[in-house]
PDB file of C-alpha atoms in Angstrom:
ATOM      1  CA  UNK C   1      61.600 111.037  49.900  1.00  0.00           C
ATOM      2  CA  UNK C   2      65.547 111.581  49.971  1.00  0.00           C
ATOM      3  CA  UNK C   3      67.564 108.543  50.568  1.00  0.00           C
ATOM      4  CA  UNK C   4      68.661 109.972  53.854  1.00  0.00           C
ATOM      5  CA  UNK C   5      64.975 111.211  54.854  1.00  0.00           C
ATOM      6  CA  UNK C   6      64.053 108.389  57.621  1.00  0.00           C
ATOM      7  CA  UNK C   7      61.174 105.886  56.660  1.00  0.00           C
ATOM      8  CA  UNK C   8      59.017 104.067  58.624  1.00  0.00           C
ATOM      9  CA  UNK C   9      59.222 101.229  56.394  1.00  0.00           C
ATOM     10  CA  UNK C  10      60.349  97.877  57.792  1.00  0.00           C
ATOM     11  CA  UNK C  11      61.209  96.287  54.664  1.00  0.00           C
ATOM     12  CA  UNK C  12      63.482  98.782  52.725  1.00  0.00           C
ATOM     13  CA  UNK C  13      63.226  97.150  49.319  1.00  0.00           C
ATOM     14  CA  UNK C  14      61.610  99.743  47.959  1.00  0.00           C
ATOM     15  CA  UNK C  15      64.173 102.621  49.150  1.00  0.00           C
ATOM     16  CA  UNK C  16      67.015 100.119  47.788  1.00  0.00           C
ATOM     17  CA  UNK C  17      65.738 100.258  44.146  1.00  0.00           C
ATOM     18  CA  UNK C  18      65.273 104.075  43.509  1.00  0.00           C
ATOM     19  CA  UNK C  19      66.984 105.659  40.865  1.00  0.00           C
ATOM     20  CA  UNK C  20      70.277 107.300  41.291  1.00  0.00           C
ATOM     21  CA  UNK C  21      69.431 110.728  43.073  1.00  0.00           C
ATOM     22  CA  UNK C  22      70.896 112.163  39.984  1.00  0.00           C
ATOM     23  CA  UNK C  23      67.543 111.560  37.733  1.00  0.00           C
ATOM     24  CA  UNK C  24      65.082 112.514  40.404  1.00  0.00           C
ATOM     25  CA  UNK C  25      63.255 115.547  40.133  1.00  0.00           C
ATOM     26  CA  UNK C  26      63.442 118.418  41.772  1.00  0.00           C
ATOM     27  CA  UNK C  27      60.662 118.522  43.790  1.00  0.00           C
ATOM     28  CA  UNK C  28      59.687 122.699  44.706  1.00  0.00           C
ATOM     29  CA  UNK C  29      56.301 123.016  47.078  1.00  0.00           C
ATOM     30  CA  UNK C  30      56.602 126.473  47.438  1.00  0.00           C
ATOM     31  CA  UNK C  31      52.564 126.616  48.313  1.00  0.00           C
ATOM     32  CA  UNK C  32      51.274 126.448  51.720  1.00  0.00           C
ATOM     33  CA  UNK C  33      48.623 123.773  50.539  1.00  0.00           C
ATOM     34  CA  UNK C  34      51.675 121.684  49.294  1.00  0.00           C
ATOM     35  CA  UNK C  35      53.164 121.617  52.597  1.00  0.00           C
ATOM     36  CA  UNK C  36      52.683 118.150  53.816  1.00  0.00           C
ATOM     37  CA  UNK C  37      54.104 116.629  57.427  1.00  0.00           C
ATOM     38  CA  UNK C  38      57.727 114.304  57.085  1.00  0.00           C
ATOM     39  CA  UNK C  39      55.573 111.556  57.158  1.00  0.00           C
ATOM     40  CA  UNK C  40      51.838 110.899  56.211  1.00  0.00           C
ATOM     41  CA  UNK C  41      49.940 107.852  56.109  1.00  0.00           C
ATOM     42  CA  UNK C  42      47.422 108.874  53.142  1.00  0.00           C
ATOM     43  CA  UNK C  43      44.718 105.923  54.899  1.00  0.00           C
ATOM     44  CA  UNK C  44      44.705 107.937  57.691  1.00  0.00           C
ATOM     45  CA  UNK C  45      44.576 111.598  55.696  1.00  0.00           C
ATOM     46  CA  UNK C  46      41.822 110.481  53.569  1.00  0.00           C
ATOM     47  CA  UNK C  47      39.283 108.305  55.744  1.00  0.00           C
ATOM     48  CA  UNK C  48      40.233 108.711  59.683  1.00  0.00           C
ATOM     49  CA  UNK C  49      40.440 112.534  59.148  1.00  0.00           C
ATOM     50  CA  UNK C  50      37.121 112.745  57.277  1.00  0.00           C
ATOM     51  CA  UNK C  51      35.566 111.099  59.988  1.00  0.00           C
ATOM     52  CA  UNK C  52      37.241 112.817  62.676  1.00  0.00           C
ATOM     53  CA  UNK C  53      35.776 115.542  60.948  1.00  0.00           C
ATOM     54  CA  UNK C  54      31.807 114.718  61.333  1.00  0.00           C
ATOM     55  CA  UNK C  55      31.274 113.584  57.984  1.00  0.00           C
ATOM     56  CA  UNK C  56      31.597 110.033  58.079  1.00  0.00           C
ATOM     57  CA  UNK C  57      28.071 109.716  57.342  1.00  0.00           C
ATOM     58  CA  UNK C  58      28.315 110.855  54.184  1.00  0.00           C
ATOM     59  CA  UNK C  59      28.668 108.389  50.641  1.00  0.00           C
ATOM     60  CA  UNK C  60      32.145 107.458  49.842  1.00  0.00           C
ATOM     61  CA  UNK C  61      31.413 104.672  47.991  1.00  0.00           C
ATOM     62  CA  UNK C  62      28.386 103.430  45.822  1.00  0.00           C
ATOM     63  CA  UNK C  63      28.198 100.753  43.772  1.00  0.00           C
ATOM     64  CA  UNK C  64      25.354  98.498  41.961  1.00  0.00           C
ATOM     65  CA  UNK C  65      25.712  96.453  44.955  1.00  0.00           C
ATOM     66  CA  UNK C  66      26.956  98.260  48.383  1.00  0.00           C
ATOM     67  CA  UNK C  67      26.990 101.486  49.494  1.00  0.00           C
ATOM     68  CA  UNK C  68      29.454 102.231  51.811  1.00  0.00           C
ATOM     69  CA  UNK C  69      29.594 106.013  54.201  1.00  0.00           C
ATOM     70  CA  UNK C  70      33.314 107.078  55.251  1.00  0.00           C
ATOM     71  CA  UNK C  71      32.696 105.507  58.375  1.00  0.00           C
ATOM     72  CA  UNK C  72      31.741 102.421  57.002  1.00  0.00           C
ATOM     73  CA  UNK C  73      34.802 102.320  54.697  1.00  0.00           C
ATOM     74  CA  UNK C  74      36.978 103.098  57.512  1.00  0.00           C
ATOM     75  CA  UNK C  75      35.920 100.804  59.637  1.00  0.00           C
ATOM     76  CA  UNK C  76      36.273  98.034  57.089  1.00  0.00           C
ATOM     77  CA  UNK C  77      39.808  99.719  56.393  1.00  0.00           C
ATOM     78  CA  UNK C  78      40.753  99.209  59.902  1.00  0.00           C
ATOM     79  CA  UNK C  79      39.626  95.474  60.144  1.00  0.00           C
ATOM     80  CA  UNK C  80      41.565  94.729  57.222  1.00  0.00           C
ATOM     81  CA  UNK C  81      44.307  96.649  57.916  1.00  0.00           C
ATOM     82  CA  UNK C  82      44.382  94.362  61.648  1.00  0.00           C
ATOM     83  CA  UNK C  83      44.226  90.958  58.832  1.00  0.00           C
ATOM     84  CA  UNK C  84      47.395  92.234  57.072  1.00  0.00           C
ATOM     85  CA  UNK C  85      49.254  93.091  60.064  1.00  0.00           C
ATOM     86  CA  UNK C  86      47.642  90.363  62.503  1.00  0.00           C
ATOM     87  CA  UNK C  87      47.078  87.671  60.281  1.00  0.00           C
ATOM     88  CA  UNK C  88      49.206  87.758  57.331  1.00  0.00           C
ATOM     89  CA  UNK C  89      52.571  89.918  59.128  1.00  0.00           C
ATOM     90  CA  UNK C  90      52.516  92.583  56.440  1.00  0.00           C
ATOM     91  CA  UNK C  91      55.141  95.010  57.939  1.00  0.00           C
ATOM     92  CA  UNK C  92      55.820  98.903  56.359  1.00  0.00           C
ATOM     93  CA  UNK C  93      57.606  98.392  53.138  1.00  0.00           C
ATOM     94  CA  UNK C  94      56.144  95.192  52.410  1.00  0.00           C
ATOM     95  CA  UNK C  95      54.313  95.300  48.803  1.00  0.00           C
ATOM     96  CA  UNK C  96      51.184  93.569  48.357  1.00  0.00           C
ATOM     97  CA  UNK C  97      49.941  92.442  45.597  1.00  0.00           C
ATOM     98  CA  UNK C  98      46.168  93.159  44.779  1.00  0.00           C
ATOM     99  CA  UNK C  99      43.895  91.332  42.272  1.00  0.00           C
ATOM    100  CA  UNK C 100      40.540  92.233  41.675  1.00  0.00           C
ATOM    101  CA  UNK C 101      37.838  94.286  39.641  1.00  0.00           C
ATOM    102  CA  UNK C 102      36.782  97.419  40.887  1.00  0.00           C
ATOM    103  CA  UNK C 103      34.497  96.850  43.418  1.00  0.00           C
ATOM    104  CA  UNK C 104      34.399  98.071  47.109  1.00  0.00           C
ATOM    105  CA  UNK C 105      36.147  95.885  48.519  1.00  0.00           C
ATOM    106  CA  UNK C 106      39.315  96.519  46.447  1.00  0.00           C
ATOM    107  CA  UNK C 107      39.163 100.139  47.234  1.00  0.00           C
ATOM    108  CA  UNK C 108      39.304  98.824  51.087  1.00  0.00           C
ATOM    109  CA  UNK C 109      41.736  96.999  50.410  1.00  0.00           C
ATOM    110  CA  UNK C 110      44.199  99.553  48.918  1.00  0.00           C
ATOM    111  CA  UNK C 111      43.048 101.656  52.222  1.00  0.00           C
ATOM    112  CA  UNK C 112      44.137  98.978  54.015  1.00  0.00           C
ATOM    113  CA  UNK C 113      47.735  98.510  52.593  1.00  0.00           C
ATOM    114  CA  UNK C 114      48.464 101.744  53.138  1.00  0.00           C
ATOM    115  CA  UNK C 115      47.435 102.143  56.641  1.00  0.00           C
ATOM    116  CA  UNK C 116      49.548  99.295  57.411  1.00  0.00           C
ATOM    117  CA  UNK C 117      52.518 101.335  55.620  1.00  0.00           C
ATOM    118  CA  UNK C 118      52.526  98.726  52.859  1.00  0.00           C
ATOM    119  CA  UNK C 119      53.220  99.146  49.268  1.00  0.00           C
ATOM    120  CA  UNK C 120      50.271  98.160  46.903  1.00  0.00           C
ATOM    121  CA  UNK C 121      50.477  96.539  43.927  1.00  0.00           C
ATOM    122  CA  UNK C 122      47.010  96.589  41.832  1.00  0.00           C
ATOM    123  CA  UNK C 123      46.944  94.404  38.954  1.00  0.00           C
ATOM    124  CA  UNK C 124      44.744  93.775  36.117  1.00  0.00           C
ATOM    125  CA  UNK C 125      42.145  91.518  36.674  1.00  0.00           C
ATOM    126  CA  UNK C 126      42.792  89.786  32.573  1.00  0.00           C
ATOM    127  CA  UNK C 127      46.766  88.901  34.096  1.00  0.00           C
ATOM    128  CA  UNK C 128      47.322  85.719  33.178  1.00  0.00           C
ATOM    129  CA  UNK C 129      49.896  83.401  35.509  1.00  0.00           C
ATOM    130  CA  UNK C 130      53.363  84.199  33.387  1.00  0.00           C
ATOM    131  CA  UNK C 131      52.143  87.710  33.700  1.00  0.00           C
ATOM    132  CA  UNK C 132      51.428  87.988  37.181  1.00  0.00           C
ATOM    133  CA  UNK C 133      54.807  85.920  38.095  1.00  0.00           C
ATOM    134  CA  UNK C 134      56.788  89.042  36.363  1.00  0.00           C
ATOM    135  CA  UNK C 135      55.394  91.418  38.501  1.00  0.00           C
ATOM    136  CA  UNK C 136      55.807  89.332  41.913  1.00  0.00           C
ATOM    137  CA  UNK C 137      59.464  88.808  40.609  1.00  0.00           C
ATOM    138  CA  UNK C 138      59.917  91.972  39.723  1.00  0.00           C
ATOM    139  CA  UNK C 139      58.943  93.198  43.488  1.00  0.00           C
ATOM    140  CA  UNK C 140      59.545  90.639  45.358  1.00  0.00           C
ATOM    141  CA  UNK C 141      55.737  90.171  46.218  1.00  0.00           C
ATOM    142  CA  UNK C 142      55.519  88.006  49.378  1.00  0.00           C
ATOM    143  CA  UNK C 143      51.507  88.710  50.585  1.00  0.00           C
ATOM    144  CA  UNK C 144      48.841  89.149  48.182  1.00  0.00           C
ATOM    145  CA  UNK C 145      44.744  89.842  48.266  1.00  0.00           C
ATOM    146  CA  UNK C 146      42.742  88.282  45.402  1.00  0.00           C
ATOM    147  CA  UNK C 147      39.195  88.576  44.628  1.00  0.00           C
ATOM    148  CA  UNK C 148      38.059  84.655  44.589  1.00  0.00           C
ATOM    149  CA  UNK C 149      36.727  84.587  41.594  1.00  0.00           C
ATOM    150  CA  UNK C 150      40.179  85.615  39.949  1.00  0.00           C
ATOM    151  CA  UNK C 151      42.256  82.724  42.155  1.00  0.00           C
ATOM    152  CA  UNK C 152      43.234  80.470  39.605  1.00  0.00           C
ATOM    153  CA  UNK C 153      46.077  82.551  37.598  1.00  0.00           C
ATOM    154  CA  UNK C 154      47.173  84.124  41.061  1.00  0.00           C
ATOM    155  CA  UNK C 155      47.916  80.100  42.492  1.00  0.00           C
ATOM    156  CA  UNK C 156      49.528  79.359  38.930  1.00  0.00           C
ATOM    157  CA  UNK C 157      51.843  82.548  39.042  1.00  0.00           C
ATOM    158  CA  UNK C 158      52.429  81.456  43.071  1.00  0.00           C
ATOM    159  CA  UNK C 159      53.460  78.171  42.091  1.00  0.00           C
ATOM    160  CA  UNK C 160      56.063  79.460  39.391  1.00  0.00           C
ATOM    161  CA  UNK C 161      57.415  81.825  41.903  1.00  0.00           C
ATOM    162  CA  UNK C 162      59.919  81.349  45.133  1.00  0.00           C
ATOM    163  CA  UNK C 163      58.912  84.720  46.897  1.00  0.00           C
ATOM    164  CA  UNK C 164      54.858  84.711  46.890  1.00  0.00           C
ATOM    165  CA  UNK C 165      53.936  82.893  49.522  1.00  0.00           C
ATOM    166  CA  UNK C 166      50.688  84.522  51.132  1.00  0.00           C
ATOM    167  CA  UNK C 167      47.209  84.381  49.416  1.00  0.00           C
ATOM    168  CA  UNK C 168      43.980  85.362  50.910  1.00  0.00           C
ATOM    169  CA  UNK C 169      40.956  85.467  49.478  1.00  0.00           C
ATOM    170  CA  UNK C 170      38.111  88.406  49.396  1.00  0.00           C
ATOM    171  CA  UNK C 171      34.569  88.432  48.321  1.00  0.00           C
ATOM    172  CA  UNK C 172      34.252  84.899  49.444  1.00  0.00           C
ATOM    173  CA  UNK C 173      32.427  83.762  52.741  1.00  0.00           C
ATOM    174  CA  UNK C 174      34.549  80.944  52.773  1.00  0.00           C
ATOM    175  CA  UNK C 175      36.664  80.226  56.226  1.00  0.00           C
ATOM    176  CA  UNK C 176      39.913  81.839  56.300  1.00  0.00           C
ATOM    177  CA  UNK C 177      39.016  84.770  53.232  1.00  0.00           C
ATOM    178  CA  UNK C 178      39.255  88.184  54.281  1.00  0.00           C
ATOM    179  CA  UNK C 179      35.469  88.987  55.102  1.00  0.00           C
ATOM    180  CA  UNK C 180      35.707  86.158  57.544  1.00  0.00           C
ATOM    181  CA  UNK C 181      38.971  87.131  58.794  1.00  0.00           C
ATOM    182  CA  UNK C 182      37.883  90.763  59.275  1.00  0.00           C
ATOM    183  CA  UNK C 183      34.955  89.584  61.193  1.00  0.00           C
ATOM    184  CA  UNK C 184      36.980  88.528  64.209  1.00  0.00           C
ATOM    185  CA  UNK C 185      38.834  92.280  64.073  1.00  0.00           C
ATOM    186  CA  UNK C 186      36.861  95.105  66.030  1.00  0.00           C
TER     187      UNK C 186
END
């Protein structure tokens, strides 16, 4: 993206803290199958299309626990995407910090920051508080999705910081996590 290229992005914090244009590199598609549109939401390009496409039926995610088809996932994508936007006012630009092993619902969860235009942040689940604060800091984190069982550092780092200010929970049945949140979104 060129500074002067328009963004759909809300929140231009991102754009403001490039490097001068000076160190980018020069960026030469010259291929056909390089050629992307001015503006792409990769969500979108990798689930809706797939689907769109008669093959949401088929495995995009298996773990010990869930397996999940592309329709599935999207679907899932979409209802958390609706929590972010709906629930939590996650606008384009916004980043949002993630926090969580890799399990499905992570991987929805990074679907569903970037269908909402958002910026994700995925962070090691071993981050301790001091550690996590740095990176919210650093971004100027406001929202953030955490796995429950990893909660404790994420409210530590929350209290040391003035900018994160939006936790929800997934992988928790509990009233007001994500799963019960998403419920409520068709």
């Amino acid at each position: 993206m060129h500074p002067k290229t328009p963004t759909a992005h809300v929140d231009s914090f991102a754009a403001d803290h490039l490097p001068a244009l000076h160190l980018w590199p020069e960026l030469i598609f010259t291929q056909p199958e390089l050629e992307y549109p001015a503006r792409l939401n990769c969500a979108d390009a990798f689930l809706e299309t797939i689907v769109a496409r008669g093959l949401g039926d088929k495995l995009a995610i298996r773990s010990a626990h869930t397996n999940w088809t592309y329709a599935q996932l999207c679907g899932k994508v979409n209802q958390l995407a609706r929590v972010l936007s709906e629930d939590m006012g996650v606008v384009p630009g916004n980043r949002v910090l993630l926090r969580g092993s890799n399990t499905p619902m992570m991987a929805a969860c990074i679907f569903a920051v970037w269908k909402v235009g958002a910026i994700a942040v995925p962070t090691m689940p071993l981050l301790r508080a001091k550690e996590l604060n740095v990176i919210v800091e650093k971004a100027q984190i406001r929202f953030a999705l955490c796995a429950s069982a990893l909660m404790e550092e994420l409210d530590s780092a929350a209290n040391m910081s003035d900018t994160l200010s939006c936790i929800y929970q997934f992988n928790s049945d509990q009233p007001g996590s994500v799963e019960h949140r998403m419920a409520n979104k068709d």
